[in-house]
Coordinates of C-alpha atoms in Angstrom, one line a residue:
M30 CA 19.0 -13.3 -1.5
P31 CA 16.5 -11.5 0.7
S32 CA 16.7 -11.9 4.4
A33 CA 14.0 -13.7 6.3
S34 CA 12.8 -10.3 7.8
S35 CA 12.2 -8.8 4.3
Q36 CA 10.1 -11.7 2.9
H37 CA 6.4 -11.1 2.7
S38 CA 3.6 -13.6 2.4
P39 CA 2.3 -14.3 -1.1
R40 CA -1.2 -13.4 0.0
D41 CA -0.2 -9.9 1.1
T42 CA 1.7 -9.4 -2.1
R43 CA -1.4 -10.4 -4.1
V44 CA -3.6 -8.1 -2.1
L45 CA -1.2 -5.1 -2.6
V46 CA -1.0 -5.8 -6.4
T47 CA -4.7 -6.2 -6.8
V48 CA -5.6 -3.1 -4.8
N49 CA -3.2 -1.0 -6.9
A50 CA -4.0 -2.6 -10.2
L51 CA -7.7 -1.8 -10.1
P52 CA -7.3 2.0 -9.9
L53 CA -4.5 1.8 -12.5
A54 CA -6.8 0.0 -14.9
V55 CA -9.6 2.5 -14.4
G56 CA -7.0 5.3 -14.9
V57 CA -5.9 3.8 -18.2
L58 CA -9.6 3.6 -19.3
L59 CA -10.1 7.2 -18.4
S60 CA -7.1 8.3 -20.3
C61 CA -8.4 6.7 -23.4
S62 CA -11.4 9.0 -23.4
R63 CA -10.6 12.7 -23.2
A64 CA -14.3 13.6 -22.6
L65 CA -14.5 11.4 -19.5
G66 CA -11.3 12.8 -18.0
E67 CA -12.5 16.4 -18.5
I68 CA -15.8 16.0 -16.7
S69 CA -16.0 18.7 -14.0
V70 CA -16.3 17.3 -10.4
Y71 CA -16.0 20.5 -8.4
G72 CA -15.0 23.8 -9.9
R73 CA -11.8 23.3 -12.0
L74 CA -11.3 19.8 -10.5
T75 CA -11.9 17.2 -13.2
L76 CA -12.6 13.5 -13.0
G77 CA -9.2 12.7 -14.3
M78 CA -7.4 14.7 -11.6
T79 CA -9.7 13.3 -8.9
W80 CA -8.9 9.8 -10.1
A81 CA -5.2 10.5 -10.2
L82 CA -5.3 11.7 -6.6
T83 CA -7.4 8.7 -5.5
Q84 CA -4.9 6.4 -7.2
L85 CA -2.0 8.1 -5.3
V86 CA -3.8 7.8 -2.0
V87 CA -4.5 4.1 -2.6
L88 CA -0.8 3.5 -3.5
V89 CA 0.5 5.2 -0.4
V90 CA -2.0 3.6 2.0
G91 CA -1.5 0.2 0.4
T92 CA 2.2 0.4 0.7
W93 CA 2.0 1.6 4.3
W94 CA -0.3 -1.4 5.1
Y95 CA 2.0 -3.8 3.3
E96 CA 5.1 -2.6 5.1
N97 CA 3.4 -2.7 8.5
R98 CA 2.2 -6.3 7.9
A99 CA 5.7 -7.2 6.9
A100 CA 7.3 -5.6 9.9
S101 CA 4.8 -7.1 12.4
S102 CA 5.2 -10.6 10.9
S103 CA 9.0 -10.6 11.1
E104 CA 9.2 -9.7 14.8
P105 CA 10.0 -12.7 17.0
A106 CA 7.2 -12.9 19.6
S107 CA 9.1 -15.0 22.2
A108 CA 12.2 -12.6 22.3
T109 CA 10.1 -9.7 23.5
T110 CA 9.0 -11.1 26.8
A111 CA 10.6 -10.1 30.1
A112 CA 11.3 -13.7 31.0
S113 CA 13.4 -14.3 27.9
R114 CA 15.7 -11.3 28.6
P115 CA 19.0 -11.9 30.5
A116 CA 18.9 -10.8 34.1
G117 CA 22.0 -8.6 33.8
G118 CA 20.6 -6.5 31.0
N119 CA 21.9 -6.0 27.5
W120 CA 25.4 -4.8 27.0

């Protein structure tokens, strides 16, 4: 059973899946047509390679955003104030 700190909101999960599913769907469509994937974008860089790099960036940035949202939502706000800490310090 996951701990309370590792649970994410359903909305954040839907956003992450949607943001990553759209580039994946376009990548699948591009892979169905060899002519589309071989279109030159810049020099030897093709549309297929450009799309694969874009998909990787979207995955990494989306995962980073998702984990930051999860970490910030699991931190207790009241325990971080100076008034809530014991006077003698933490041992």
